[in-house]
């Protein structure tokens, strides 16, 4: 397997695994106090993990302005430093937040906010351009989104953005952005437990990359939740919102989901892989367009995720076995 992939029609080359920077944003919340981060985080360890990933060949980092209400972008920018030109940086806009209280306060789908948000992201990241700029409002109105797509084209012309995408699980919405010449991808949920055939079909037809969030099913596919240990307060999985599948409020991981992970364990850990590496290997085999972006909070996690590159994709027989086990 090639260890690099191309972001759709943009020609931008990235490592076949990217790193998702949601967790390193630390704690933040919605107006009702619902946690939206992954709990407390050590910024120095985050910086070490990013730099270790770079040394191991990871060249794609995905964040958002709202992660930790700006903190994730700041940490990523600090970690990259002078190596910024070695990597492809993706971030997102559309949410409005208060960094002083680390609270999400709303959303704004206006072109005016798009420009304000980009200016702020560039400042926090310490860069003069974003490689992949993504709309972070999954259910935004398609007609208003078309205006944002056109505004993104202006940003490309001005050299502030190289390519853009929509982070949404709705293929019809993703298709609206796909009409723009410099749309390069769609970011959507995809993992071995939750397939997305319609979205992958759109990626094929429209020549887009599939940037895969939740590639490890919010940690279920790491095997670390098998004993259902209590989750840290401030971790979104401890009080999961309706869209977060596989976790129950206050009870940790869902036993049914854990049973599925357990059934897949042998095939995913074949050829010397860890469970997480097997989950990434499934994604690479699923489509030549996939770029999974597992999260991380430590050097050890960075090493494990980057280590999947050397093991490559699952083979046809292993993929067929996964489908048989899951009854798909």
PDB file of C-alpha atoms in Angstrom:
ATOM      1  CA  UNK A   1       0.000   0.000   0.000  1.00  0.00           C
ATOM      2  CA  UNK A   2       1.139   3.528  -0.754  1.00  0.00           C
ATOM      3  CA  UNK A   3       1.800   5.470   2.452  1.00  0.00           C
ATOM      4  CA  UNK A   4       0.435   8.673   0.877  1.00  0.00           C
ATOM      5  CA  UNK A   5      -2.923   9.626  -0.620  1.00  0.00           C
ATOM      6  CA  UNK A   6      -4.183  12.630  -2.582  1.00  0.00           C
ATOM      7  CA  UNK A   7      -6.939  14.958  -1.392  1.00  0.00           C
ATOM      8  CA  UNK A   8      -9.353  14.479  -4.271  1.00  0.00           C
ATOM      9  CA  UNK A   9      -8.919  16.718  -7.286  1.00  0.00           C
ATOM     10  CA  UNK A  10      -6.677  19.194  -5.434  1.00  0.00           C
ATOM     11  CA  UNK A  11      -3.472  17.269  -6.073  1.00  0.00           C
ATOM     12  CA  UNK A  12      -2.500  17.901  -2.433  1.00  0.00           C
ATOM     13  CA  UNK A  13      -0.624  14.845  -1.165  1.00  0.00           C
ATOM     14  CA  UNK A  14      -0.975  13.736   2.466  1.00  0.00           C
ATOM     15  CA  UNK A  15       0.106  10.770   4.570  1.00  0.00           C
ATOM     16  CA  UNK A  16      -2.475   7.976   4.355  1.00  0.00           C
ATOM     17  CA  UNK A  17      -3.244   8.532   8.040  1.00  0.00           C
ATOM     18  CA  UNK A  18      -3.892  12.023   9.350  1.00  0.00           C
ATOM     19  CA  UNK A  19      -4.097  13.062  12.993  1.00  0.00           C
ATOM     20  CA  UNK A  20      -7.310  14.505  14.446  1.00  0.00           C
ATOM     21  CA  UNK A  21      -6.678  17.291  16.951  1.00  0.00           C
ATOM     22  CA  UNK A  22     -10.050  17.440  18.755  1.00  0.00           C
ATOM     23  CA  UNK A  23      -8.779  15.756  21.935  1.00  0.00           C
ATOM     24  CA  UNK A  24      -5.722  17.982  22.352  1.00  0.00           C
ATOM     25  CA  UNK A  25      -7.992  21.028  22.629  1.00  0.00           C
ATOM     26  CA  UNK A  26      -8.718  20.021  26.214  1.00  0.00           C
ATOM     27  CA  UNK A  27     -11.930  20.748  28.068  1.00  0.00           C
ATOM     28  CA  UNK A  28     -14.752  22.904  26.666  1.00  0.00           C
ATOM     29  CA  UNK A  29     -18.542  22.820  26.912  1.00  0.00           C
ATOM     30  CA  UNK A  30     -21.885  23.876  25.513  1.00  0.00           C
ATOM     31  CA  UNK A  31     -24.034  26.568  27.190  1.00  0.00           C
ATOM     32  CA  UNK A  32     -25.710  23.909  29.392  1.00  0.00           C
ATOM     33  CA  UNK A  33     -22.371  22.634  30.689  1.00  0.00           C
ATOM     34  CA  UNK A  34     -22.393  19.497  28.509  1.00  0.00           C
ATOM     35  CA  UNK A  35     -18.731  18.509  27.957  1.00  0.00           C
ATOM     36  CA  UNK A  36     -17.578  18.784  24.351  1.00  0.00           C
ATOM     37  CA  UNK A  37     -13.915  17.872  24.808  1.00  0.00           C
ATOM     38  CA  UNK A  38     -12.143  14.704  25.881  1.00  0.00           C
ATOM     39  CA  UNK A  39     -11.183  15.828  29.377  1.00  0.00           C
ATOM     40  CA  UNK A  40      -7.989  17.332  30.715  1.00  0.00           C
ATOM     41  CA  UNK A  41      -4.926  17.370  28.522  1.00  0.00           C
ATOM     42  CA  UNK A  42      -1.182  18.000  28.912  1.00  0.00           C
ATOM     43  CA  UNK A  43      -0.109  20.557  26.283  1.00  0.00           C
ATOM     44  CA  UNK A  44       3.559  19.583  26.508  1.00  0.00           C
ATOM     45  CA  UNK A  45       2.678  15.933  25.784  1.00  0.00           C
ATOM     46  CA  UNK A  46       0.465  17.069  22.877  1.00  0.00           C
ATOM     47  CA  UNK A  47       3.371  19.014  21.384  1.00  0.00           C
ATOM     48  CA  UNK A  48       5.719  16.041  21.789  1.00  0.00           C
ATOM     49  CA  UNK A  49       3.132  13.744  20.182  1.00  0.00           C
ATOM     50  CA  UNK A  50       2.686  16.014  17.135  1.00  0.00           C
ATOM     51  CA  UNK A  51       6.436  16.276  16.616  1.00  0.00           C
ATOM     52  CA  UNK A  52       6.840  12.498  17.003  1.00  0.00           C
ATOM     53  CA  UNK A  53       4.098  11.975  14.399  1.00  0.00           C
ATOM     54  CA  UNK A  54       5.967  14.281  12.009  1.00  0.00           C
ATOM     55  CA  UNK A  55       9.140  12.252  12.473  1.00  0.00           C
ATOM     56  CA  UNK A  56       7.163   9.073  11.704  1.00  0.00           C
ATOM     57  CA  UNK A  57       5.865  10.409   8.392  1.00  0.00           C
ATOM     58  CA  UNK A  58       2.471  11.905   9.333  1.00  0.00           C
ATOM     59  CA  UNK A  59       1.906  15.029   7.227  1.00  0.00           C
ATOM     60  CA  UNK A  60      -1.836  15.731   7.691  1.00  0.00           C
ATOM     61  CA  UNK A  61      -3.320  17.354  10.802  1.00  0.00           C
ATOM     62  CA  UNK A  62      -7.017  18.122  11.179  1.00  0.00           C
ATOM     63  CA  UNK A  63      -8.337  20.566  13.778  1.00  0.00           C
ATOM     64  CA  UNK A  64     -11.165  23.118  14.166  1.00  0.00           C
ATOM     65  CA  UNK A  65     -11.398  26.621  15.559  1.00  0.00           C
ATOM     66  CA  UNK A  66     -13.925  25.456  18.175  1.00  0.00           C
ATOM     67  CA  UNK A  67     -11.854  22.557  19.603  1.00  0.00           C
ATOM     68  CA  UNK A  68     -10.996  23.774  23.082  1.00  0.00           C
ATOM     69  CA  UNK A  69     -12.357  27.135  21.834  1.00  0.00           C
ATOM     70  CA  UNK A  70      -9.162  27.909  19.942  1.00  0.00           C
ATOM     71  CA  UNK A  71      -6.761  25.933  22.105  1.00  0.00           C
ATOM     72  CA  UNK A  72      -6.261  23.015  19.687  1.00  0.00           C
ATOM     73  CA  UNK A  73      -5.235  25.362  16.866  1.00  0.00           C
ATOM     74  CA  UNK A  74      -2.844  27.186  19.160  1.00  0.00           C
ATOM     75  CA  UNK A  75      -1.178  23.942  20.352  1.00  0.00           C
ATOM     76  CA  UNK A  76      -0.928  22.587  16.791  1.00  0.00           C
ATOM     77  CA  UNK A  77       0.610  25.813  15.500  1.00  0.00           C
ATOM     78  CA  UNK A  78       3.116  25.859  18.350  1.00  0.00           C
ATOM     79  CA  UNK A  79       4.082  22.206  17.785  1.00  0.00           C
ATOM     80  CA  UNK A  80       4.585  22.619  14.028  1.00  0.00           C
ATOM     81  CA  UNK A  81       6.626  25.804  14.319  1.00  0.00           C
ATOM     82  CA  UNK A  82       9.181  26.008  11.531  1.00  0.00           C
ATOM     83  CA  UNK A  83       8.022  22.645  10.126  1.00  0.00           C
ATOM     84  CA  UNK A  84       4.698  24.137   9.000  1.00  0.00           C
ATOM     85  CA  UNK A  85       5.662  23.816   5.325  1.00  0.00           C
ATOM     86  CA  UNK A  86       6.180  20.042   5.726  1.00  0.00           C
ATOM     87  CA  UNK A  87       2.520  19.421   6.532  1.00  0.00           C
ATOM     88  CA  UNK A  88      -1.039  19.848   5.314  1.00  0.00           C
ATOM     89  CA  UNK A  89      -3.192  21.645   7.888  1.00  0.00           C
ATOM     90  CA  UNK A  90      -6.973  21.298   7.872  1.00  0.00           C
ATOM     91  CA  UNK A  91      -9.237  23.326  10.138  1.00  0.00           C
ATOM     92  CA  UNK A  92     -12.943  24.171  10.325  1.00  0.00           C
ATOM     93  CA  UNK A  93     -15.274  27.115  10.844  1.00  0.00           C
ATOM     94  CA  UNK A  94     -18.961  27.809  11.520  1.00  0.00           C
ATOM     95  CA  UNK A  95     -19.190  27.654  15.315  1.00  0.00           C
ATOM     96  CA  UNK A  96     -19.089  30.674  17.623  1.00  0.00           C
ATOM     97  CA  UNK A  97     -17.481  30.417  21.049  1.00  0.00           C
ATOM     98  CA  UNK A  98     -16.192  32.276  24.090  1.00  0.00           C
ATOM     99  CA  UNK A  99     -12.548  31.343  24.784  1.00  0.00           C
ATOM    100  CA  UNK A 100     -12.607  32.958  28.243  1.00  0.00           C
ATOM    101  CA  UNK A 101     -15.256  30.533  29.524  1.00  0.00           C
ATOM    102  CA  UNK A 102     -14.333  27.798  26.974  1.00  0.00           C
ATOM    103  CA  UNK A 103     -17.968  27.657  25.895  1.00  0.00           C
ATOM    104  CA  UNK A 104     -19.626  27.034  22.522  1.00  0.00           C
ATOM    105  CA  UNK A 105     -22.159  29.857  22.198  1.00  0.00           C
ATOM    106  CA  UNK A 106     -23.770  29.274  18.791  1.00  0.00           C
ATOM    107  CA  UNK A 107     -23.135  29.092  15.049  1.00  0.00           C
ATOM    108  CA  UNK A 108     -22.852  31.510  12.142  1.00  0.00           C
ATOM    109  CA  UNK A 109     -23.176  30.471   8.493  1.00  0.00           C
ATOM    110  CA  UNK A 110     -22.609  33.939   7.008  1.00  0.00           C
ATOM    111  CA  UNK A 111     -19.783  34.718   4.556  1.00  0.00           C
ATOM    112  CA  UNK A 112     -18.772  37.582   6.875  1.00  0.00           C
ATOM    113  CA  UNK A 113     -18.174  35.170   9.742  1.00  0.00           C
ATOM    114  CA  UNK A 114     -16.228  32.872   7.404  1.00  0.00           C
ATOM    115  CA  UNK A 115     -13.657  35.628   6.827  1.00  0.00           C
ATOM    116  CA  UNK A 116     -13.468  36.570  10.505  1.00  0.00           C
ATOM    117  CA  UNK A 117     -13.050  32.936  11.515  1.00  0.00           C
ATOM    118  CA  UNK A 118     -10.297  32.323   8.960  1.00  0.00           C
ATOM    119  CA  UNK A 119      -8.359  35.383  10.122  1.00  0.00           C
ATOM    120  CA  UNK A 120      -8.551  34.168  13.728  1.00  0.00           C
ATOM    121  CA  UNK A 121      -7.531  30.602  12.797  1.00  0.00           C
ATOM    122  CA  UNK A 122      -4.519  31.824  10.823  1.00  0.00           C
ATOM    123  CA  UNK A 123      -3.409  33.848  13.837  1.00  0.00           C
ATOM    124  CA  UNK A 124      -3.750  30.928  16.273  1.00  0.00           C
ATOM    125  CA  UNK A 125      -2.062  28.477  13.889  1.00  0.00           C
ATOM    126  CA  UNK A 126       0.751  30.922  13.180  1.00  0.00           C
ATOM    127  CA  UNK A 127       0.443  30.520   9.412  1.00  0.00           C
ATOM    128  CA  UNK A 128      -0.539  32.542   6.353  1.00  0.00           C
ATOM    129  CA  UNK A 129      -2.791  29.915   4.753  1.00  0.00           C
ATOM    130  CA  UNK A 130      -4.951  26.870   5.507  1.00  0.00           C
ATOM    131  CA  UNK A 131      -4.535  23.865   3.218  1.00  0.00           C
ATOM    132  CA  UNK A 132      -8.054  22.439   3.692  1.00  0.00           C
ATOM    133  CA  UNK A 133     -10.781  24.693   5.138  1.00  0.00           C
ATOM    134  CA  UNK A 134     -13.953  22.871   6.206  1.00  0.00           C
ATOM    135  CA  UNK A 135     -17.480  23.991   7.020  1.00  0.00           C
ATOM    136  CA  UNK A 136     -18.179  22.575  10.490  1.00  0.00           C
ATOM    137  CA  UNK A 137     -21.996  22.916  10.449  1.00  0.00           C
ATOM    138  CA  UNK A 138     -23.166  19.432   9.438  1.00  0.00           C
ATOM    139  CA  UNK A 139     -26.808  20.431   8.896  1.00  0.00           C
ATOM    140  CA  UNK A 140     -26.357  23.910   7.420  1.00  0.00           C
ATOM    141  CA  UNK A 141     -28.941  25.049   4.876  1.00  0.00           C
ATOM    142  CA  UNK A 142     -27.743  23.912   1.406  1.00  0.00           C
ATOM    143  CA  UNK A 143     -28.605  27.228  -0.304  1.00  0.00           C
ATOM    144  CA  UNK A 144     -26.674  29.233   2.287  1.00  0.00           C
ATOM    145  CA  UNK A 145     -23.868  26.692   2.048  1.00  0.00           C
ATOM    146  CA  UNK A 146     -23.636  27.334  -1.694  1.00  0.00           C
ATOM    147  CA  UNK A 147     -22.810  30.980  -0.862  1.00  0.00           C
ATOM    148  CA  UNK A 148     -20.103  29.770   1.521  1.00  0.00           C
ATOM    149  CA  UNK A 149     -18.714  27.512  -1.213  1.00  0.00           C
ATOM    150  CA  UNK A 150     -18.441  30.528  -3.514  1.00  0.00           C
ATOM    151  CA  UNK A 151     -16.800  32.532  -0.713  1.00  0.00           C
ATOM    152  CA  UNK A 152     -14.260  29.706  -0.300  1.00  0.00           C
ATOM    153  CA  UNK A 153     -13.440  29.993  -4.006  1.00  0.00           C
ATOM    154  CA  UNK A 154     -12.604  33.675  -3.386  1.00  0.00           C
ATOM    155  CA  UNK A 155     -10.317  32.674  -0.512  1.00  0.00           C
ATOM    156  CA  UNK A 156      -8.541  30.196  -2.814  1.00  0.00           C
ATOM    157  CA  UNK A 157      -8.046  32.962  -5.397  1.00  0.00           C
ATOM    158  CA  UNK A 158      -6.529  35.154  -2.666  1.00  0.00           C
ATOM    159  CA  UNK A 159      -4.084  32.419  -1.593  1.00  0.00           C
ATOM    160  CA  UNK A 160      -5.512  32.143   1.934  1.00  0.00           C
ATOM    161  CA  UNK A 161      -6.943  28.642   1.391  1.00  0.00           C
ATOM    162  CA  UNK A 162      -5.684  25.892  -0.941  1.00  0.00           C
ATOM    163  CA  UNK A 163      -8.833  23.715  -0.958  1.00  0.00           C
ATOM    164  CA  UNK A 164     -12.054  23.342   1.017  1.00  0.00           C
ATOM    165  CA  UNK A 165     -14.578  20.751   2.194  1.00  0.00           C
ATOM    166  CA  UNK A 166     -17.766  20.246   4.204  1.00  0.00           C
ATOM    167  CA  UNK A 167     -17.786  18.203   7.402  1.00  0.00           C
ATOM    168  CA  UNK A 168     -21.160  16.476   7.117  1.00  0.00           C
ATOM    169  CA  UNK A 169     -22.638  12.982   7.038  1.00  0.00           C
ATOM    170  CA  UNK A 170     -25.227  13.954   4.397  1.00  0.00           C
ATOM    171  CA  UNK A 171     -24.144  13.084   0.822  1.00  0.00           C
ATOM    172  CA  UNK A 172     -26.673  15.562  -0.640  1.00  0.00           C
ATOM    173  CA  UNK A 173     -25.107  18.414   1.306  1.00  0.00           C
ATOM    174  CA  UNK A 174     -21.582  17.276   0.441  1.00  0.00           C
ATOM    175  CA  UNK A 175     -22.610  17.312  -3.229  1.00  0.00           C
ATOM    176  CA  UNK A 176     -23.410  21.049  -2.956  1.00  0.00           C
ATOM    177  CA  UNK A 177     -19.816  21.812  -2.016  1.00  0.00           C
ATOM    178  CA  UNK A 178     -18.521  19.292  -4.577  1.00  0.00           C
ATOM    179  CA  UNK A 179     -19.742  21.619  -7.352  1.00  0.00           C
ATOM    180  CA  UNK A 180     -16.940  24.048  -6.471  1.00  0.00           C
ATOM    181  CA  UNK A 181     -13.735  23.597  -8.508  1.00  0.00           C
ATOM    182  CA  UNK A 182     -11.499  23.673  -5.412  1.00  0.00           C
ATOM    183  CA  UNK A 183     -13.603  21.411  -3.206  1.00  0.00           C
ATOM    184  CA  UNK A 184     -11.238  18.538  -2.415  1.00  0.00           C
ATOM    185  CA  UNK A 185     -12.942  16.370   0.194  1.00  0.00           C
ATOM    186  CA  UNK A 186     -15.805  15.621   2.514  1.00  0.00           C
ATOM    187  CA  UNK A 187     -15.165  14.890   6.161  1.00  0.00           C
ATOM    188  CA  UNK A 188     -17.590  12.298   7.530  1.00  0.00           C
ATOM    189  CA  UNK A 189     -17.959   9.492  10.049  1.00  0.00           C
ATOM    190  CA  UNK A 190     -16.593   6.172   8.856  1.00  0.00           C
ATOM    191  CA  UNK A 191     -15.211   3.138  10.651  1.00  0.00           C
ATOM    192  CA  UNK A 192     -15.421  -0.652  10.488  1.00  0.00           C
ATOM    193  CA  UNK A 193     -18.557  -0.593  12.703  1.00  0.00           C
ATOM    194  CA  UNK A 194     -20.309   2.206  10.769  1.00  0.00           C
ATOM    195  CA  UNK A 195     -19.903   2.075   6.990  1.00  0.00           C
ATOM    196  CA  UNK A 196     -20.936   4.944   4.687  1.00  0.00           C
ATOM    197  CA  UNK A 197     -21.359   3.509   1.167  1.00  0.00           C
ATOM    198  CA  UNK A 198     -23.365   6.458  -0.215  1.00  0.00           C
ATOM    199  CA  UNK A 199     -20.735   8.981   0.845  1.00  0.00           C
ATOM    200  CA  UNK A 200     -17.928   6.876  -0.603  1.00  0.00           C
ATOM    201  CA  UNK A 201     -19.894   6.648  -3.860  1.00  0.00           C
ATOM    202  CA  UNK A 202     -20.111  10.448  -3.969  1.00  0.00           C
ATOM    203  CA  UNK A 203     -16.353  10.720  -3.344  1.00  0.00           C
ATOM    204  CA  UNK A 204     -15.734   8.420  -6.300  1.00  0.00           C
ATOM    205  CA  UNK A 205     -18.136  10.265  -8.614  1.00  0.00           C
ATOM    206  CA  UNK A 206     -17.053  13.786  -7.645  1.00  0.00           C
ATOM    207  CA  UNK A 207     -13.316  13.036  -7.233  1.00  0.00           C
ATOM    208  CA  UNK A 208     -13.195  13.898  -3.526  1.00  0.00           C
ATOM    209  CA  UNK A 209     -11.141  12.516  -0.664  1.00  0.00           C
ATOM    210  CA  UNK A 210     -13.008  10.834   2.187  1.00  0.00           C
ATOM    211  CA  UNK A 211     -11.542  12.346   5.382  1.00  0.00           C
ATOM    212  CA  UNK A 212     -12.700   9.893   8.018  1.00  0.00           C
ATOM    213  CA  UNK A 213     -13.585  11.125  11.474  1.00  0.00           C
ATOM    214  CA  UNK A 214     -14.238   8.630  14.289  1.00  0.00           C
ATOM    215  CA  UNK A 215     -12.067   6.005  12.526  1.00  0.00           C
ATOM    216  CA  UNK A 216     -11.593   4.284  15.908  1.00  0.00           C
ATOM    217  CA  UNK A 217     -15.273   4.749  16.904  1.00  0.00           C
ATOM    218  CA  UNK A 218     -14.460   7.312  19.611  1.00  0.00           C
ATOM    219  CA  UNK A 219     -11.985   4.900  21.181  1.00  0.00           C
ATOM    220  CA  UNK A 220     -14.065   1.703  21.072  1.00  0.00           C
ATOM    221  CA  UNK A 221     -11.750   0.260  18.410  1.00  0.00           C
ATOM    222  CA  UNK A 222      -8.653   0.761  20.570  1.00  0.00           C
ATOM    223  CA  UNK A 223      -9.750  -2.019  22.949  1.00  0.00           C
ATOM    224  CA  UNK A 224      -9.193   0.261  25.946  1.00  0.00           C
ATOM    225  CA  UNK A 225     -12.887   0.275  26.924  1.00  0.00           C
ATOM    226  CA  UNK A 226     -13.251  -3.492  27.242  1.00  0.00           C
ATOM    227  CA  UNK A 227     -13.425  -3.405  31.055  1.00  0.00           C
ATOM    228  CA  UNK A 228     -15.749  -0.371  30.763  1.00  0.00           C
ATOM    229  CA  UNK A 229     -13.554   1.831  32.980  1.00  0.00           C
ATOM    230  CA  UNK A 230     -15.195   5.036  34.248  1.00  0.00           C
ATOM    231  CA  UNK A 231     -14.701   7.997  31.934  1.00  0.00           C
ATOM    232  CA  UNK A 232     -13.102  11.205  33.163  1.00  0.00           C
ATOM    233  CA  UNK A 233     -15.452  14.074  33.949  1.00  0.00           C
ATOM    234  CA  UNK A 234     -15.180  16.602  31.139  1.00  0.00           C
ATOM    235  CA  UNK A 235     -14.979  13.774  28.577  1.00  0.00           C
ATOM    236  CA  UNK A 236     -17.822  14.022  26.033  1.00  0.00           C
ATOM    237  CA  UNK A 237     -18.243  10.228  26.216  1.00  0.00           C
ATOM    238  CA  UNK A 238     -19.211  10.435  29.900  1.00  0.00           C
ATOM    239  CA  UNK A 239     -22.407  12.328  28.943  1.00  0.00           C
ATOM    240  CA  UNK A 240     -22.788  11.455  25.273  1.00  0.00           C
ATOM    241  CA  UNK A 241     -25.000  13.626  23.035  1.00  0.00           C
ATOM    242  CA  UNK A 242     -27.573  11.841  20.859  1.00  0.00           C
ATOM    243  CA  UNK A 243     -25.267  11.637  17.832  1.00  0.00           C
ATOM    244  CA  UNK A 244     -22.471   9.861  19.719  1.00  0.00           C
ATOM    245  CA  UNK A 245     -23.102   6.157  19.223  1.00  0.00           C
ATOM    246  CA  UNK A 246     -21.592   3.338  21.275  1.00  0.00           C
ATOM    247  CA  UNK A 247     -21.647   5.004  24.687  1.00  0.00           C
ATOM    248  CA  UNK A 248     -24.385   5.254  27.323  1.00  0.00           C
ATOM    249  CA  UNK A 249     -24.820   8.203  29.694  1.00  0.00           C
ATOM    250  CA  UNK A 250     -22.794   7.569  32.832  1.00  0.00           C
ATOM    251  CA  UNK A 251     -22.230   3.929  31.926  1.00  0.00           C
ATOM    252  CA  UNK A 252     -19.267   4.098  29.568  1.00  0.00           C
ATOM    253  CA  UNK A 253     -19.079   1.951  26.465  1.00  0.00           C
ATOM    254  CA  UNK A 254     -22.199   0.136  25.231  1.00  0.00           C
ATOM    255  CA  UNK A 255     -21.845  -3.664  25.815  1.00  0.00           C
ATOM    256  CA  UNK A 256     -23.389  -4.448  22.398  1.00  0.00           C
ATOM    257  CA  UNK A 257     -20.785  -2.325  20.633  1.00  0.00           C
ATOM    258  CA  UNK A 258     -18.009  -3.859  22.716  1.00  0.00           C
ATOM    259  CA  UNK A 259     -19.242  -7.333  21.709  1.00  0.00           C
ATOM    260  CA  UNK A 260     -18.919  -6.359  18.037  1.00  0.00           C
ATOM    261  CA  UNK A 261     -15.390  -5.096  18.614  1.00  0.00           C
ATOM    262  CA  UNK A 262     -14.537  -8.347  20.394  1.00  0.00           C
ATOM    263  CA  UNK A 263     -15.890 -10.409  17.488  1.00  0.00           C
ATOM    264  CA  UNK A 264     -13.663  -8.475  15.081  1.00  0.00           C
ATOM    265  CA  UNK A 265     -10.563  -8.643  17.268  1.00  0.00           C
ATOM    266  CA  UNK A 266      -8.875 -11.657  15.607  1.00  0.00           C
ATOM    267  CA  UNK A 267      -9.210 -10.421  12.039  1.00  0.00           C
ATOM    268  CA  UNK A 268      -8.243  -6.810  12.872  1.00  0.00           C
ATOM    269  CA  UNK A 269      -5.172  -7.864  14.872  1.00  0.00           C
ATOM    270  CA  UNK A 270      -3.916 -10.181  12.109  1.00  0.00           C
ATOM    271  CA  UNK A 271      -0.397  -9.705  10.707  1.00  0.00           C
ATOM    272  CA  UNK A 272       0.920  -8.255  13.952  1.00  0.00           C
ATOM    273  CA  UNK A 273      -1.406  -5.240  14.084  1.00  0.00           C
ATOM    274  CA  UNK A 274      -2.879  -3.722  17.215  1.00  0.00           C
ATOM    275  CA  UNK A 275      -6.678  -3.417  17.233  1.00  0.00           C
ATOM    276  CA  UNK A 276      -6.477   0.298  16.368  1.00  0.00           C
ATOM    277  CA  UNK A 277      -4.057  -0.396  13.513  1.00  0.00           C
ATOM    278  CA  UNK A 278      -6.459  -3.028  12.175  1.00  0.00           C
ATOM    279  CA  UNK A 279      -9.309  -0.513  12.239  1.00  0.00           C
ATOM    280  CA  UNK A 280      -7.205   1.906  10.167  1.00  0.00           C
ATOM    281  CA  UNK A 281      -6.187  -0.944   7.828  1.00  0.00           C
ATOM    282  CA  UNK A 282      -9.885  -1.665   7.180  1.00  0.00           C
ATOM    283  CA  UNK A 283     -10.435   1.975   6.151  1.00  0.00           C
ATOM    284  CA  UNK A 284      -7.552   1.929   3.675  1.00  0.00           C
ATOM    285  CA  UNK A 285      -8.883  -1.266   2.126  1.00  0.00           C
ATOM    286  CA  UNK A 286     -12.430   0.120   1.995  1.00  0.00           C
ATOM    287  CA  UNK A 287     -11.565   2.770  -0.617  1.00  0.00           C
ATOM    288  CA  UNK A 288      -8.446   4.310  -2.182  1.00  0.00           C
ATOM    289  CA  UNK A 289      -9.932   7.713  -1.255  1.00  0.00           C
ATOM    290  CA  UNK A 290     -10.033   7.300   2.536  1.00  0.00           C
ATOM    291  CA  UNK A 291      -7.792   9.297   4.862  1.00  0.00           C
ATOM    292  CA  UNK A 292      -8.579   8.341   8.491  1.00  0.00           C
ATOM    293  CA  UNK A 293      -7.846  10.961  11.158  1.00  0.00           C
ATOM    294  CA  UNK A 294      -7.613   9.174  14.532  1.00  0.00           C
ATOM    295  CA  UNK A 295      -7.357  11.354  17.616  1.00  0.00           C
ATOM    296  CA  UNK A 296      -4.430  11.245  20.047  1.00  0.00           C
ATOM    297  CA  UNK A 297      -3.345  12.669  23.383  1.00  0.00           C
ATOM    298  CA  UNK A 298       0.040  11.040  23.928  1.00  0.00           C
ATOM    299  CA  UNK A 299       3.296  10.094  22.223  1.00  0.00           C
ATOM    300  CA  UNK A 300       2.366   6.412  22.643  1.00  0.00           C
ATOM    301  CA  UNK A 301      -0.934   6.899  20.771  1.00  0.00           C
ATOM    302  CA  UNK A 302       0.865   8.868  18.055  1.00  0.00           C
ATOM    303  CA  UNK A 303       3.370   6.038  17.614  1.00  0.00           C
ATOM    304  CA  UNK A 304       0.651   3.377  17.466  1.00  0.00           C
ATOM    305  CA  UNK A 305      -1.474   5.262  14.919  1.00  0.00           C
ATOM    306  CA  UNK A 306       1.509   6.195  12.727  1.00  0.00           C
ATOM    307  CA  UNK A 307       2.754   2.609  13.003  1.00  0.00           C
ATOM    308  CA  UNK A 308      -0.297   1.435  11.074  1.00  0.00           C
ATOM    309  CA  UNK A 309       1.253   2.902   7.893  1.00  0.00           C
ATOM    310  CA  UNK A 310       3.932   0.214   7.874  1.00  0.00           C
ATOM    311  CA  UNK A 311       1.359  -2.596   8.154  1.00  0.00           C
ATOM    312  CA  UNK A 312      -0.739  -1.496   5.189  1.00  0.00           C
ATOM    313  CA  UNK A 313      -4.349  -2.278   4.306  1.00  0.00           C
ATOM    314  CA  UNK A 314      -6.323  -5.440   5.070  1.00  0.00           C
ATOM    315  CA  UNK A 315      -6.414  -7.970   2.224  1.00  0.00           C
ATOM    316  CA  UNK A 316      -9.545  -9.087   0.360  1.00  0.00           C
ATOM    317  CA  UNK A 317      -9.971 -12.189   2.492  1.00  0.00           C
ATOM    318  CA  UNK A 318      -9.755 -10.205   5.722  1.00  0.00           C
ATOM    319  CA  UNK A 319     -12.263  -7.652   4.401  1.00  0.00           C
ATOM    320  CA  UNK A 320     -14.703 -10.454   3.503  1.00  0.00           C
ATOM    321  CA  UNK A 321     -14.294 -11.923   6.989  1.00  0.00           C
ATOM    322  CA  UNK A 322     -15.185  -8.557   8.573  1.00  0.00           C
ATOM    323  CA  UNK A 323     -18.390  -8.385   6.527  1.00  0.00           C
ATOM    324  CA  UNK A 324     -19.276 -11.971   7.465  1.00  0.00           C
ATOM    325  CA  UNK A 325     -18.758 -11.304  11.190  1.00  0.00           C
ATOM    326  CA  UNK A 326     -20.877  -8.129  11.098  1.00  0.00           C
ATOM    327  CA  UNK A 327     -23.550  -9.744   8.934  1.00  0.00           C
ATOM    328  CA  UNK A 328     -23.454  -7.032   6.310  1.00  0.00           C
TER     329      UNK A 328
END
